[in-house]
Amino acid sequence: MAAVAGPSSASASPTPLDLSALTDDDTFESESAWLNQLLAASSSSPSSSGSSTDTSLASLDANLAKTLSLLEVATHDTSALVDRTIHDISRSVPRLTFDLQLMRENALLLRFTLDAIRKRAGGTGMGEDSPVAKVMDKLRVLDLVKARMEAARDVLREAESWSTLESEVTALVAEKEYGKAAERLEEAARSMVVFQNTTEYEARRALMVSLQNQLEASLSASLVAAINSRDVKACKTFYSIFGQIQREAEFTAYYFGSRRGALVETWASAVLDDCREEKATATEPSVPPPPSVRFTAFLVKFYGDLHALLNEERTYVPAIFPDPSPTLASFIQTTLEGLSPSLPNRLSSLSEFHGPAVLPELIVAYRATEEFALMVDRIMSKLGFAPSPSPLPPPSTPSKKDRRLSKRMSTSKRLGSRSISLGGSGSGSALMSALGVDATEEEALRVWETAIFEPFLDWQVEYPDLERRYLAALVAKEVGSRDLMEYLVSGEGSERTLWEHTQALFGFAEDAVGRSLALTHGYAAVGLVEVIDNHLVQFLERRKTELLRVRKGGAGKRKAGLLLDEEEAALEGLEYSTEDWTSFQAGLRLLDTCRSVTDKLGAFEHKLRTRLTTLAGTIKDARTDPNYTIPGTTRGAVTMLRQSALNTVELATLLAPLEKNSNADGEKGTTVPLLPRARGATIEFTRATQGFLHDLVLAPLLGHLNEYASLPVWATSDKSAGGKGAFDLSIPTFSLSPTETISRVGEGLFNLPRLFEVYADDDALAFSIETLPFVDAESLRALQYQASTPPATAGTPTTPRSAPHRMTSYTDGEVPPSPSGPGLRRTPSAPVPIPALSAETVIATWLSSLTLSVLSHLTTTVLPSLTRLSKHGAAQLVSDLGYISNVARALDVESPEELEAWREAAELDDKAGKEGEGINFDRGVYERVARLRGWKK
């Protein structure tokens, strides 16, 4: 119903009442607008008013009354029409079931009729030569002819259009009707399928490519001008034209090349202090070269300029390209990969220039790259970047060539490049599965992040070697080739110098932890721990070698000058010179330095364990949640590290115990040493220091024993053993006194407590006391527990002035076993927490160690050097050994079994010695004494 008017509408008002306008949303926004328009039209008619400007209220009221009456009539008519329609529908609906049933019956009848016709045809014996078959064959032939004629008609039409294609396109291009020319080429491209598998296909394809190239060449100048002038409308038109001729990639290449041209030129022409590169073309002499800068400073500025360009493109790219996010991602990728020289090559040049010191420069460059990636990530987030869409095909750039020229394309880099690619090849997906990377994680790695971080991946994998070289350079600069133990004997501060260099070394190690986190976010933790451990071991082993050299040289000097310094002796039997006292005090300070080094190592290991525990949680989160991002970097950077050769089984093995301990809910788990070799080297250096003190203290005593084996008393016959009195009578000897040598040794051992009383309160003596020779840690613990337990009886001794001394406990992988030998006791292999020891216990332990060392030297070195032993000499030996054994017991030291074996063997008479029966001591000692006595040959 287009228009409805009452019977008096023609005479009352010339304005028609168009109700159809109410249903058109484009004409009027609302009913009020329609009514206003109707009243305005009525007011402007000549019959409505005598004036064109003012309308009386009466006229307006009349118009409204007329309009309302017309609307009432129209409403009544519409209602009647709706009622009639509903009535017709209600009458027709019941007949639908009947009509459907009728249609079903007619269909069944048709099927029965066709079956009957088929049976009759078969019953008359019709075969291939029947009239029906012949008619069907003719119909089939006619249909084939029709189809082929239609195809021939299409081919003729296409041929006709192709015959004029070149001239039409050339004319349109000449007239600058680029849009029409593109439409003509698009139509021709759609018809190429007609010529598929024909001899004309290649010729027509070559013609099509030639015309497309002609159109592109004609558009290139205008396109570049539009891009440079930022004419968005013209660029969008050109993009549509390039799309019609299947040249979207070429348009993208034009756009990218024009927009990044100045930036790429800045990169290529940069003069860098620490990157020596051969320029392809020399600059003109009249043009001054740009000022030279360091590579890291230039890289920061380059990233800033690129970020500014991307911020600008964030506005223009969505207005030109239908898919702005992949387009901008491709722009970043192709820009970074198209740099010449490439970023990997410049990093290689940087490494060649700085050598071992390249690591800090790489970290600065990588940190700048991460900051740039974060800024890019914010830009891509504003564009609504989705990682799943494939990016636009990148234009042809020299990036692949530049990357092939890289000097550092190692296996890890090539593996990383393949593993992080977003291509859809089956091999890439298989490699992802082999590395344990799921599809979600693969999608999380975006192409622009690959282009940004891939140049650093090879350096990240090689971080352990870089750190090793850098630490070696720092240590060499700090220590050099100096012998830190050279002036230990003279007491000129070797221990202070050692402690200063050790503090510097631990400072380097702490900085190395920060460097590892900055460059690899902790994924190189295995290499970091190994490098730090190795450097600490090398430093301490070198100091140990120097100390052993000092011990050997000092022993020679004491042997040569022992008798010359006897007038300076302060203790009977202990002939120490002023230099010996100075060296002893320096050795105590060095032992205290060993304690400080051990404490420093423990503190550093605790810090390292704390950092690695945090790292274990971070890597776990990155492994379980592909969207997890480490603060300060992007998700793609973490994904690349997770897929790199740094994420190894060794890393999981290192972090698993730390992660387990962090999840123990307050339960103290087993602490695994992170630097076991460094701990062992510290203990070995402590042993060497204790050995140095041993040599100093025992030098006079062992010096007395040097000539003991060559005393004439061992070969004295029985007849000459007694003395001659008056009247030439032999005076028998009823008992033998110890030799002067053994007496001096015994007196020296008796004076050892006086020596150590001066240093009773020195904590250095108590440090690592369980590593002293001939010391049993279990016995030390028993003594300490006994001393710390409240006395059960009144007779339990107490020492009021006992001062607690700090002790260091070690576990089975940390303390090497003590040297073995006759009478030696090994350090226990189980975890041994040794409590604090009193000053008396410390002095007693040192005295025990020194005494057993003298007795061991006597039984293992001196006595086996005897060449002959007479009966009288054997008796003298029994007296000497009994005396020295009593001295040891007086010092609360149990006499070794080998010493008692020598004494018992020397006590044997000729009959028992020759028979050799009933020997209940060391058989080897008996055999040696038997040969000395002449019982056996």
PDB file of C-alpha atoms in Angstrom, residues 571-812:
ATOM      1  CA  LEU A 571     112.843 -23.498  73.480  1.00  0.00           C
ATOM      2  CA  GLU A 572     114.988 -26.488  74.281  1.00  0.00           C
ATOM      3  CA  GLY A 573     114.916 -28.962  71.404  1.00  0.00           C
ATOM      4  CA  LEU A 574     113.185 -26.447  69.117  1.00  0.00           C
ATOM      5  CA  GLU A 575     115.776 -24.340  67.354  1.00  0.00           C
ATOM      6  CA  TYR A 576     113.638 -21.665  65.665  1.00  0.00           C
ATOM      7  CA  SER A 577     115.118 -18.618  64.021  1.00  0.00           C
ATOM      8  CA  THR A 578     113.500 -15.215  63.834  1.00  0.00           C
ATOM      9  CA  GLU A 579     112.547 -15.966  60.250  1.00  0.00           C
ATOM     10  CA  ASP A 580     110.833 -19.181  61.386  1.00  0.00           C
ATOM     11  CA  TRP A 581     108.748 -17.282  63.927  1.00  0.00           C
ATOM     12  CA  THR A 582     107.797 -14.730  61.299  1.00  0.00           C
ATOM     13  CA  SER A 583     106.854 -17.457  58.854  1.00  0.00           C
ATOM     14  CA  PHE A 584     104.812 -19.253  61.523  1.00  0.00           C
ATOM     15  CA  GLN A 585     102.807 -16.140  62.259  1.00  0.00           C
ATOM     16  CA  ALA A 586     102.327 -15.537  58.527  1.00  0.00           C
ATOM     17  CA  GLY A 587     101.165 -19.160  58.185  1.00  0.00           C
ATOM     18  CA  LEU A 588      98.586 -18.629  60.933  1.00  0.00           C
ATOM     19  CA  ARG A 589      97.324 -15.529  59.149  1.00  0.00           C
ATOM     20  CA  LEU A 590      97.219 -17.511  55.918  1.00  0.00           C
ATOM     21  CA  LEU A 591      95.186 -20.208  57.669  1.00  0.00           C
ATOM     22  CA  ASP A 592      92.815 -17.512  58.885  1.00  0.00           C
ATOM     23  CA  THR A 593      92.612 -16.314  55.292  1.00  0.00           C
ATOM     24  CA  CYS A 594      91.650 -19.860  54.285  1.00  0.00           C
ATOM     25  CA  ARG A 595      88.816 -19.678  56.765  1.00  0.00           C
ATOM     26  CA  SER A 596      87.713 -16.345  55.299  1.00  0.00           C
ATOM     27  CA  VAL A 597      87.881 -17.805  51.790  1.00  0.00           C
ATOM     28  CA  THR A 598      85.767 -20.765  52.883  1.00  0.00           C
ATOM     29  CA  ASP A 599      83.203 -18.467  54.501  1.00  0.00           C
ATOM     30  CA  LYS A 600      83.170 -16.282  51.403  1.00  0.00           C
ATOM     31  CA  LEU A 601      82.667 -19.344  49.219  1.00  0.00           C
ATOM     32  CA  GLY A 602      79.767 -20.480  51.402  1.00  0.00           C
ATOM     33  CA  ALA A 603      78.131 -17.040  51.275  1.00  0.00           C
ATOM     34  CA  PHE A 604      78.556 -16.836  47.521  1.00  0.00           C
ATOM     35  CA  GLU A 605      77.169 -20.338  47.063  1.00  0.00           C
ATOM     36  CA  HIS A 606      74.147 -19.377  49.168  1.00  0.00           C
ATOM     37  CA  LYS A 607      73.533 -16.318  46.990  1.00  0.00           C
ATOM     38  CA  LEU A 608      73.939 -18.409  43.868  1.00  0.00           C
ATOM     39  CA  ARG A 609      71.535 -21.043  45.185  1.00  0.00           C
ATOM     40  CA  THR A 610      68.962 -18.349  45.959  1.00  0.00           C
ATOM     41  CA  ARG A 611      69.216 -16.919  42.443  1.00  0.00           C
ATOM     42  CA  LEU A 612      69.008 -20.356  40.876  1.00  0.00           C
ATOM     43  CA  THR A 613      65.991 -21.272  43.018  1.00  0.00           C
ATOM     44  CA  THR A 614      64.187 -18.200  41.717  1.00  0.00           C
ATOM     45  CA  LEU A 615      65.332 -19.099  38.221  1.00  0.00           C
ATOM     46  CA  ALA A 616      63.954 -22.632  38.621  1.00  0.00           C
ATOM     47  CA  GLY A 617      60.503 -21.222  39.351  1.00  0.00           C
ATOM     48  CA  THR A 618      60.732 -18.842  36.417  1.00  0.00           C
ATOM     49  CA  ILE A 619      61.737 -21.565  33.962  1.00  0.00           C
ATOM     50  CA  LYS A 620      58.978 -23.809  35.301  1.00  0.00           C
ATOM     51  CA  ASP A 621      56.415 -21.071  34.680  1.00  0.00           C
ATOM     52  CA  ALA A 622      57.786 -20.516  31.180  1.00  0.00           C
ATOM     53  CA  ARG A 623      57.589 -24.256  30.528  1.00  0.00           C
ATOM     54  CA  THR A 624      54.034 -24.742  31.766  1.00  0.00           C
ATOM     55  CA  ASP A 625      52.555 -21.466  30.498  1.00  0.00           C
ATOM     56  CA  PRO A 626      53.473 -20.477  26.913  1.00  0.00           C
ATOM     57  CA  ASN A 627      52.104 -16.981  27.551  1.00  0.00           C
ATOM     58  CA  TYR A 628      54.418 -16.395  30.518  1.00  0.00           C
ATOM     59  CA  THR A 629      56.741 -13.453  30.031  1.00  0.00           C
ATOM     60  CA  ILE A 630      59.829 -12.661  32.062  1.00  0.00           C
ATOM     61  CA  PRO A 631      59.742  -9.014  33.147  1.00  0.00           C
ATOM     62  CA  GLY A 632      61.934  -6.861  30.961  1.00  0.00           C
ATOM     63  CA  THR A 633      61.660  -8.937  27.797  1.00  0.00           C
ATOM     64  CA  THR A 634      59.081 -10.343  25.398  1.00  0.00           C
ATOM     65  CA  ARG A 635      57.451 -13.725  25.193  1.00  0.00           C
ATOM     66  CA  GLY A 636      59.243 -14.480  21.935  1.00  0.00           C
ATOM     67  CA  ALA A 637      62.687 -13.948  23.477  1.00  0.00           C
ATOM     68  CA  VAL A 638      61.890 -16.435  26.230  1.00  0.00           C
ATOM     69  CA  THR A 639      60.484 -18.919  23.709  1.00  0.00           C
ATOM     70  CA  MET A 640      63.655 -18.743  21.611  1.00  0.00           C
ATOM     71  CA  LEU A 641      65.804 -19.433  24.672  1.00  0.00           C
ATOM     72  CA  ARG A 642      63.530 -22.310  25.642  1.00  0.00           C
ATOM     73  CA  GLN A 643      63.933 -23.814  22.166  1.00  0.00           C
ATOM     74  CA  SER A 644      67.691 -23.226  22.030  1.00  0.00           C
ATOM     75  CA  ALA A 645      70.541 -25.573  22.867  1.00  0.00           C
ATOM     76  CA  LEU A 646      70.766 -23.978  26.333  1.00  0.00           C
ATOM     77  CA  ASN A 647      67.601 -25.737  27.508  1.00  0.00           C
ATOM     78  CA  THR A 648      69.261 -29.089  28.124  1.00  0.00           C
ATOM     79  CA  VAL A 649      68.838 -32.080  30.377  1.00  0.00           C
ATOM     80  CA  GLU A 650      71.773 -30.802  32.426  1.00  0.00           C
ATOM     81  CA  LEU A 651      69.853 -27.588  33.168  1.00  0.00           C
ATOM     82  CA  ALA A 652      66.842 -29.575  34.354  1.00  0.00           C
ATOM     83  CA  THR A 653      69.113 -31.753  36.494  1.00  0.00           C
ATOM     84  CA  LEU A 654      70.694 -28.667  38.070  1.00  0.00           C
ATOM     85  CA  LEU A 655      67.414 -26.915  38.827  1.00  0.00           C
ATOM     86  CA  ALA A 656      65.272 -29.916  39.838  1.00  0.00           C
ATOM     87  CA  PRO A 657      66.662 -30.205  43.417  1.00  0.00           C
ATOM     88  CA  LEU A 658      66.381 -26.450  43.904  1.00  0.00           C
ATOM     89  CA  GLU A 659      62.798 -26.464  42.692  1.00  0.00           C
ATOM     90  CA  LYS A 660      62.043 -29.409  44.968  1.00  0.00           C
ATOM     91  CA  ASN A 661      63.527 -27.623  47.986  1.00  0.00           C
ATOM     92  CA  SER A 662      61.566 -24.457  47.206  1.00  0.00           C
ATOM     93  CA  ASN A 663      58.341 -26.496  47.240  1.00  0.00           C
ATOM     94  CA  ALA A 664      59.145 -28.323  50.488  1.00  0.00           C
ATOM     95  CA  ASP A 665      56.811 -26.100  52.567  1.00  0.00           C
ATOM     96  CA  GLY A 666      59.454 -25.190  55.107  1.00  0.00           C
ATOM     97  CA  GLU A 667      61.034 -28.634  55.296  1.00  0.00           C
ATOM     98  CA  LYS A 668      64.790 -28.497  54.977  1.00  0.00           C
ATOM     99  CA  GLY A 669      65.855 -30.630  52.053  1.00  0.00           C
ATOM    100  CA  THR A 670      69.223 -32.012  51.170  1.00  0.00           C
ATOM    101  CA  THR A 671      71.550 -29.211  50.096  1.00  0.00           C
ATOM    102  CA  VAL A 672      73.515 -30.188  47.033  1.00  0.00           C
ATOM    103  CA  PRO A 673      76.799 -28.271  46.667  1.00  0.00           C
ATOM    104  CA  LEU A 674      76.796 -26.114  43.560  1.00  0.00           C
ATOM    105  CA  LEU A 675      80.578 -25.647  43.485  1.00  0.00           C
ATOM    106  CA  PRO A 676      81.978 -28.983  44.692  1.00  0.00           C
ATOM    107  CA  ARG A 677      85.330 -28.648  42.930  1.00  0.00           C
ATOM    108  CA  ALA A 678      85.857 -25.166  44.366  1.00  0.00           C
ATOM    109  CA  ARG A 679      85.099 -26.497  47.840  1.00  0.00           C
ATOM    110  CA  GLY A 680      87.562 -29.318  47.305  1.00  0.00           C
ATOM    111  CA  ALA A 681      90.213 -26.874  46.084  1.00  0.00           C
ATOM    112  CA  THR A 682      89.631 -24.715  49.172  1.00  0.00           C
ATOM    113  CA  ILE A 683      90.117 -27.729  51.407  1.00  0.00           C
ATOM    114  CA  GLU A 684      93.258 -28.774  49.546  1.00  0.00           C
ATOM    115  CA  PHE A 685      94.699 -25.284  49.884  1.00  0.00           C
ATOM    116  CA  THR A 686      93.851 -25.387  53.580  1.00  0.00           C
ATOM    117  CA  ARG A 687      95.668 -28.729  53.839  1.00  0.00           C
ATOM    118  CA  ALA A 688      98.684 -27.186  52.124  1.00  0.00           C
ATOM    119  CA  THR A 689      98.628 -24.279  54.585  1.00  0.00           C
ATOM    120  CA  GLN A 690      98.400 -26.659  57.510  1.00  0.00           C
ATOM    121  CA  GLY A 691     101.256 -28.628  55.976  1.00  0.00           C
ATOM    122  CA  PHE A 692     103.277 -25.414  55.771  1.00  0.00           C
ATOM    123  CA  LEU A 693     102.730 -24.861  59.497  1.00  0.00           C
ATOM    124  CA  HIS A 694     103.574 -28.509  60.140  1.00  0.00           C
ATOM    125  CA  ASP A 695     106.848 -28.132  58.303  1.00  0.00           C
ATOM    126  CA  LEU A 696     107.737 -25.007  60.262  1.00  0.00           C
ATOM    127  CA  VAL A 697     106.963 -26.535  63.647  1.00  0.00           C
ATOM    128  CA  LEU A 698     108.541 -29.931  62.971  1.00  0.00           C
ATOM    129  CA  ALA A 699     111.580 -28.706  61.061  1.00  0.00           C
ATOM    130  CA  PRO A 700     113.936 -28.727  64.116  1.00  0.00           C
ATOM    131  CA  LEU A 701     112.643 -32.108  65.324  1.00  0.00           C
ATOM    132  CA  LEU A 702     112.884 -33.747  61.924  1.00  0.00           C
ATOM    133  CA  GLY A 703     116.296 -32.143  61.478  1.00  0.00           C
ATOM    134  CA  HIS A 704     117.527 -34.008  64.564  1.00  0.00           C
ATOM    135  CA  LEU A 705     116.364 -37.273  63.008  1.00  0.00           C
ATOM    136  CA  ASN A 706     118.190 -36.722  59.729  1.00  0.00           C
ATOM    137  CA  GLU A 707     121.391 -38.307  61.065  1.00  0.00           C
ATOM    138  CA  TYR A 708     119.701 -40.744  63.426  1.00  0.00           C
ATOM    139  CA  ALA A 709     119.950 -43.756  61.100  1.00  0.00           C
ATOM    140  CA  SER A 710     123.715 -43.257  60.688  1.00  0.00           C
ATOM    141  CA  LEU A 711     124.634 -43.161  64.376  1.00  0.00           C
ATOM    142  CA  PRO A 712     127.560 -45.502  65.216  1.00  0.00           C
ATOM    143  CA  VAL A 713     125.695 -46.982  68.141  1.00  0.00           C
ATOM    144  CA  TRP A 714     123.667 -49.253  65.847  1.00  0.00           C
ATOM    145  CA  ALA A 715     126.793 -51.173  64.822  1.00  0.00           C
ATOM    146  CA  THR A 716     128.525 -51.199  68.265  1.00  0.00           C
ATOM    147  CA  SER A 717     129.498 -54.725  69.361  1.00  0.00           C
ATOM    148  CA  ASP A 718     128.564 -56.164  72.721  1.00  0.00           C
ATOM    149  CA  LYS A 719     132.204 -56.217  73.919  1.00  0.00           C
ATOM    150  CA  SER A 720     132.718 -52.548  73.331  1.00  0.00           C
ATOM    151  CA  ALA A 721     129.413 -51.643  74.814  1.00  0.00           C
ATOM    152  CA  GLY A 722     130.657 -51.715  78.441  1.00  0.00           C
ATOM    153  CA  GLY A 723     133.131 -49.252  79.927  1.00  0.00           C
ATOM    154  CA  LYS A 724     136.663 -49.847  81.266  1.00  0.00           C
ATOM    155  CA  GLY A 725     137.398 -49.038  84.935  1.00  0.00           C
ATOM    156  CA  ALA A 726     140.511 -49.098  87.089  1.00  0.00           C
ATOM    157  CA  PHE A 727     142.659 -52.236  86.950  1.00  0.00           C
ATOM    158  CA  ASP A 728     141.329 -52.753  83.385  1.00  0.00           C
ATOM    159  CA  LEU A 729     138.095 -54.310  84.578  1.00  0.00           C
ATOM    160  CA  SER A 730     134.949 -54.320  82.399  1.00  0.00           C
ATOM    161  CA  ILE A 731     132.046 -52.474  83.947  1.00  0.00           C
ATOM    162  CA  PRO A 732     128.737 -53.922  82.808  1.00  0.00           C
ATOM    163  CA  THR A 733     125.920 -51.676  81.666  1.00  0.00           C
ATOM    164  CA  PHE A 734     122.670 -52.522  83.438  1.00  0.00           C
ATOM    165  CA  SER A 735     120.385 -49.991  81.652  1.00  0.00           C
ATOM    166  CA  LEU A 736     120.629 -47.835  78.570  1.00  0.00           C
ATOM    167  CA  SER A 737     119.665 -44.180  78.326  1.00  0.00           C
ATOM    168  CA  PRO A 738     118.071 -42.737  75.178  1.00  0.00           C
ATOM    169  CA  THR A 739     120.411 -41.367  72.602  1.00  0.00           C
ATOM    170  CA  GLU A 740     121.032 -37.670  72.569  1.00  0.00           C
ATOM    171  CA  THR A 741     119.091 -37.358  69.308  1.00  0.00           C
ATOM    172  CA  ILE A 742     115.963 -38.973  70.685  1.00  0.00           C
ATOM    173  CA  SER A 743     116.334 -37.015  73.903  1.00  0.00           C
ATOM    174  CA  ARG A 744     116.368 -33.736  71.963  1.00  0.00           C
ATOM    175  CA  VAL A 745     113.354 -34.849  69.955  1.00  0.00           C
ATOM    176  CA  GLY A 746     111.502 -35.783  73.130  1.00  0.00           C
ATOM    177  CA  GLU A 747     112.392 -32.464  74.758  1.00  0.00           C
ATOM    178  CA  GLY A 748     111.174 -30.675  71.654  1.00  0.00           C
ATOM    179  CA  LEU A 749     107.851 -32.541  71.792  1.00  0.00           C
ATOM    180  CA  PHE A 750     107.520 -31.676  75.500  1.00  0.00           C
ATOM    181  CA  ASN A 751     108.021 -27.998  74.634  1.00  0.00           C
ATOM    182  CA  LEU A 752     105.389 -27.940  71.878  1.00  0.00           C
ATOM    183  CA  PRO A 753     102.556 -27.066  74.317  1.00  0.00           C
ATOM    184  CA  ARG A 754     104.489 -23.975  75.385  1.00  0.00           C
ATOM    185  CA  LEU A 755     104.727 -22.964  71.732  1.00  0.00           C
ATOM    186  CA  PHE A 756     100.977 -23.226  71.182  1.00  0.00           C
ATOM    187  CA  GLU A 757      99.963 -21.621  74.454  1.00  0.00           C
ATOM    188  CA  VAL A 758     100.866 -18.272  72.953  1.00  0.00           C
ATOM    189  CA  TYR A 759      98.324 -18.838  70.155  1.00  0.00           C
ATOM    190  CA  ALA A 760      95.658 -20.560  72.259  1.00  0.00           C
ATOM    191  CA  ASP A 761      93.061 -17.891  71.518  1.00  0.00           C
ATOM    192  CA  ASP A 762      93.788 -17.739  67.793  1.00  0.00           C
ATOM    193  CA  ASP A 763      90.702 -18.953  65.907  1.00  0.00           C
ATOM    194  CA  ALA A 764      92.819 -19.838  62.901  1.00  0.00           C
ATOM    195  CA  LEU A 765      94.180 -22.956  64.594  1.00  0.00           C
ATOM    196  CA  ALA A 766      90.665 -24.333  65.017  1.00  0.00           C
ATOM    197  CA  PHE A 767      89.700 -23.874  61.363  1.00  0.00           C
ATOM    198  CA  SER A 768      89.368 -27.117  59.403  1.00  0.00           C
ATOM    199  CA  ILE A 769      91.128 -28.971  62.170  1.00  0.00           C
ATOM    200  CA  GLU A 770      89.670 -32.246  60.923  1.00  0.00           C
ATOM    201  CA  THR A 771      91.912 -32.033  57.829  1.00  0.00           C
ATOM    202  CA  LEU A 772      95.109 -32.171  59.883  1.00  0.00           C
ATOM    203  CA  PRO A 773      97.182 -35.321  59.384  1.00  0.00           C
ATOM    204  CA  PHE A 774      96.346 -38.194  61.714  1.00  0.00           C
ATOM    205  CA  VAL A 775      93.163 -36.501  62.993  1.00  0.00           C
ATOM    206  CA  ASP A 776      89.927 -38.415  63.386  1.00  0.00           C
ATOM    207  CA  ALA A 777      86.853 -36.159  63.117  1.00  0.00           C
ATOM    208  CA  GLU A 778      84.731 -38.707  64.949  1.00  0.00           C
ATOM    209  CA  SER A 779      87.065 -38.489  67.925  1.00  0.00           C
ATOM    210  CA  LEU A 780      86.859 -34.696  67.802  1.00  0.00           C
ATOM    211  CA  ARG A 781      83.083 -34.831  67.943  1.00  0.00           C
ATOM    212  CA  ALA A 782      83.200 -37.282  70.811  1.00  0.00           C
ATOM    213  CA  LEU A 783      85.479 -34.934  72.727  1.00  0.00           C
ATOM    214  CA  GLN A 784      83.283 -31.955  72.041  1.00  0.00           C
ATOM    215  CA  TYR A 785      80.059 -33.733  72.967  1.00  0.00           C
ATOM    216  CA  GLN A 786      81.712 -34.951  76.127  1.00  0.00           C
ATOM    217  CA  ALA A 787      82.845 -31.435  76.973  1.00  0.00           C
ATOM    218  CA  SER A 788      79.438 -29.904  76.194  1.00  0.00           C
ATOM    219  CA  THR A 789      77.508 -32.513  78.244  1.00  0.00           C
ATOM    220  CA  PRO A 790      76.898 -31.579  81.904  1.00  0.00           C
ATOM    221  CA  PRO A 791      79.322 -33.487  84.132  1.00  0.00           C
ATOM    222  CA  ALA A 792      77.888 -36.714  85.561  1.00  0.00           C
ATOM    223  CA  THR A 793      80.435 -36.909  88.348  1.00  0.00           C
ATOM    224  CA  ALA A 794      82.307 -34.425  90.404  1.00  0.00           C
ATOM    225  CA  GLY A 795      85.561 -35.602  88.946  1.00  0.00           C
ATOM    226  CA  THR A 796      84.763 -34.478  85.384  1.00  0.00           C
ATOM    227  CA  PRO A 797      87.363 -31.866  84.452  1.00  0.00           C
ATOM    228  CA  THR A 798      86.258 -28.448  83.355  1.00  0.00           C
ATOM    229  CA  THR A 799      88.185 -25.642  81.758  1.00  0.00           C
ATOM    230  CA  PRO A 800      86.881 -22.193  82.753  1.00  0.00           C
ATOM    231  CA  ARG A 801      88.950 -20.336  80.169  1.00  0.00           C
ATOM    232  CA  SER A 802      87.853 -22.478  77.229  1.00  0.00           C
ATOM    233  CA  ALA A 803      86.968 -20.209  74.359  1.00  0.00           C
ATOM    234  CA  PRO A 804      84.692 -21.444  71.560  1.00  0.00           C
ATOM    235  CA  HIS A 805      86.311 -21.793  68.180  1.00  0.00           C
ATOM    236  CA  ARG A 806      84.493 -21.844  64.859  1.00  0.00           C
ATOM    237  CA  MET A 807      84.674 -25.085  62.903  1.00  0.00           C
ATOM    238  CA  THR A 808      83.709 -25.866  59.363  1.00  0.00           C
ATOM    239  CA  SER A 809      81.834 -29.050  58.532  1.00  0.00           C
ATOM    240  CA  TYR A 810      82.034 -30.816  55.185  1.00  0.00           C
ATOM    241  CA  THR A 811      80.074 -33.501  53.445  1.00  0.00           C
ATOM    242  CA  ASP A 812      81.152 -36.535  51.540  1.00  0.00           C
TER     243      ASP A 812
END
